[in-house]
Short mmCIF file of C-alpha atoms in Angstrom, two decimals:
data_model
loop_
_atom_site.label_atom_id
_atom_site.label_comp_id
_atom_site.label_asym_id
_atom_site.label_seq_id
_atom_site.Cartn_x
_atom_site.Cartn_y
_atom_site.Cartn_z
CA UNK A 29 31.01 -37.20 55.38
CA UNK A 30 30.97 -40.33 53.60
CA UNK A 31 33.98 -42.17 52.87
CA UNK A 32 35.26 -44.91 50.24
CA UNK A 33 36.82 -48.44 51.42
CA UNK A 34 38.62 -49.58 48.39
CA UNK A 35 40.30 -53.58 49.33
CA UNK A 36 40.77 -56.70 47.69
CA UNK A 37 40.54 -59.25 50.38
CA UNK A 38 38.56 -58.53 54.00
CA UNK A 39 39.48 -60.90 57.07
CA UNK A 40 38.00 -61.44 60.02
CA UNK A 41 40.26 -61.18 63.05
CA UNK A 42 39.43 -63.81 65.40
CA UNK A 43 38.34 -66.43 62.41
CA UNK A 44 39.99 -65.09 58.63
CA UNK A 45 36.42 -66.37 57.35
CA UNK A 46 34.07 -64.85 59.35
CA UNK A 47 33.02 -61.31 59.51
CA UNK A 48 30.06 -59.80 60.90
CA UNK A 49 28.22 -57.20 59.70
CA UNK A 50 25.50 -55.18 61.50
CA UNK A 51 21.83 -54.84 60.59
CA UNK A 52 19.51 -52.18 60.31
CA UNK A 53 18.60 -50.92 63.64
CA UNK A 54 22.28 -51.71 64.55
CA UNK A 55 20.88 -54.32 67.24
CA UNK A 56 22.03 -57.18 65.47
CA UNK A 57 24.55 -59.04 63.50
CA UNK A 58 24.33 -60.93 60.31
CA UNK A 59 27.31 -63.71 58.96
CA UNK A 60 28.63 -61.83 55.99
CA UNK A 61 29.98 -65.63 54.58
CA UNK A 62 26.46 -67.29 55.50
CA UNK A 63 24.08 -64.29 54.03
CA UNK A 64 25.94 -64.31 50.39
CA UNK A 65 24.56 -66.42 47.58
CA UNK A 66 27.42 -69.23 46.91
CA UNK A 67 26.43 -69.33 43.28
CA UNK A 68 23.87 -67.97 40.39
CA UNK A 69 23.06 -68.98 37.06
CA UNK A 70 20.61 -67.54 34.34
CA UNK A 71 19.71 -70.92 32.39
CA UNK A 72 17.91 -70.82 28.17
CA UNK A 73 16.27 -74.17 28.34
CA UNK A 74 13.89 -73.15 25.66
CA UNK A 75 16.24 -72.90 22.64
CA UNK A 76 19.66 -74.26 23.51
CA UNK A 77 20.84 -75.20 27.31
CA UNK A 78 23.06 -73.12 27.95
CA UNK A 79 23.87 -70.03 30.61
CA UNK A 80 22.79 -66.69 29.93
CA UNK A 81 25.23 -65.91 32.64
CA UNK A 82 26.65 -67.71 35.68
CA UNK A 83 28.62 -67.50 39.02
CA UNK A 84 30.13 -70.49 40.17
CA UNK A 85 28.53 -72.65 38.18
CA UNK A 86 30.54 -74.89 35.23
CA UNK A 87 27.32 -76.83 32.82
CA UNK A 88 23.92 -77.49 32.50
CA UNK A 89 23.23 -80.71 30.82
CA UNK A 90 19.73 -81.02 29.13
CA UNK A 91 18.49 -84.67 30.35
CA UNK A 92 14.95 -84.47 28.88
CA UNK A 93 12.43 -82.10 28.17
CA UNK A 94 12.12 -79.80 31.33
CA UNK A 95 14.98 -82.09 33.22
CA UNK A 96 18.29 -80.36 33.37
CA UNK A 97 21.86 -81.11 35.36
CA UNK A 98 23.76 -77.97 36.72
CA UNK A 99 26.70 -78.53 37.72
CA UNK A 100 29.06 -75.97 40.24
CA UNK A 101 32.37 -75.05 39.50
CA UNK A 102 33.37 -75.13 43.52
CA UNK A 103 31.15 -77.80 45.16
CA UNK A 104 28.67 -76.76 48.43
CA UNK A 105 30.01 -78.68 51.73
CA UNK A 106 26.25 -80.53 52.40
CA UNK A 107 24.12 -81.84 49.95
CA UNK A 108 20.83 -79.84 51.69
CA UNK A 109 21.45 -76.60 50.23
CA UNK A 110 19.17 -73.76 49.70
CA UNK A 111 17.98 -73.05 46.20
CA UNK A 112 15.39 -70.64 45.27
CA UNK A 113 14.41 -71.02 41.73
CA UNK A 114 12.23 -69.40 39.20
CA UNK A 115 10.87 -69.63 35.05
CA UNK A 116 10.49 -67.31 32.43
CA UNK A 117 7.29 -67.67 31.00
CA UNK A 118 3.22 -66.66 31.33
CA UNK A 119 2.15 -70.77 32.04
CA UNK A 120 2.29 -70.70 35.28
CA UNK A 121 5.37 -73.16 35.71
CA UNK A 122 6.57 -74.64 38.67
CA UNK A 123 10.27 -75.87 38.97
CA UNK A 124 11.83 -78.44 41.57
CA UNK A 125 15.17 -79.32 42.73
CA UNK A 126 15.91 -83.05 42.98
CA UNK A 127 19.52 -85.22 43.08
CA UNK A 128 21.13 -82.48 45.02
CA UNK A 129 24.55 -83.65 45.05
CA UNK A 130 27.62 -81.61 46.65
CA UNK A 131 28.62 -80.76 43.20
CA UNK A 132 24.98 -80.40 41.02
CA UNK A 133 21.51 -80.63 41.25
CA UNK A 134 18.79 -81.45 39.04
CA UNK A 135 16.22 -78.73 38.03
CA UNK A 136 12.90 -79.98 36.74
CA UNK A 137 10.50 -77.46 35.16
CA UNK A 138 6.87 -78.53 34.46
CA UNK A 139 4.02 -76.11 33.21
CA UNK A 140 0.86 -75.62 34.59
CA UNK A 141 -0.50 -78.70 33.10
CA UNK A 142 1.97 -80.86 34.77
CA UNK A 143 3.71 -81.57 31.14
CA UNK A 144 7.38 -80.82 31.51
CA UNK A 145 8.36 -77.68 29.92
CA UNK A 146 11.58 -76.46 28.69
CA UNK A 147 11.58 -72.79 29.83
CA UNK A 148 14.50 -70.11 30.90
CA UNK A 149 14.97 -70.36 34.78
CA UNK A 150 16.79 -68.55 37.25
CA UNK A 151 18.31 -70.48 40.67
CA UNK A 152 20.66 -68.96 43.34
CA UNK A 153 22.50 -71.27 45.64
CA UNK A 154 23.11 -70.75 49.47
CA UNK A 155 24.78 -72.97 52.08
CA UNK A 156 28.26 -73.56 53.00
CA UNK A 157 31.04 -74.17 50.02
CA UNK A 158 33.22 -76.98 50.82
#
């Protein structure tokens, strides 16, 4: 029989932040805090700099062609965060982080060429908030 858990707030007991959860084969656990991305954001760089949509993330400032500021709404704890990042478009771009900063980061997008491009891009953030 399944069943339906329906709360608003889940605690650990030991530590109130930290819950484990178990993985498939049930032989190990996994950080539920650690494994969750700490923010998201769906970026149009090619027609007006702004979010298509967002999670915890407040701007994105166009700097130049292809050079862009996002900045979070709640800052990450360590400046070394994890941040996958893709384009939207068939030229074979390829996208960097650089300035990571506790509270943005700067995404540059150049196309296969090596001519910076302003394209849609995609970036999730993971790490510790502060």
């Amino acid at each position: 029989m399944a069943s339906i858990l329906k709360v608003d707030t889940i605690t650990g007991v030991s530590t109130a932040g930290s819950i484990a959860v178990t993985g498939e084969g049930n032989s190990t656990t996994t950080n539920l805090q650690q494994g969750l991305a700490k923010g998201w954001c769906s970026v149009d760089h090619d027609t007006s700099t702004t979010f298509h949509e967002s999670f915890n993330f407040s701007s994105v400032t166009d700097n130049s062609t292809g050079s862009y500021t996002c900045a979070f709404t709640n800052a990450m704890n360590f400046t070394r965060y994890s941040a996958p990042t893709s384009c939207y478009s068939g030229d074979g771009d390829i996208t960097n982080i650089a300035n990571e900063a506790t509270a943005n980061f700067r995404l540059r997008v150049f196309n296969d060429t090596g001519a910076a491009a302003d394209v849609d891009c995609f970036t999730a953030i993971f790490g510790d908030l502060a």
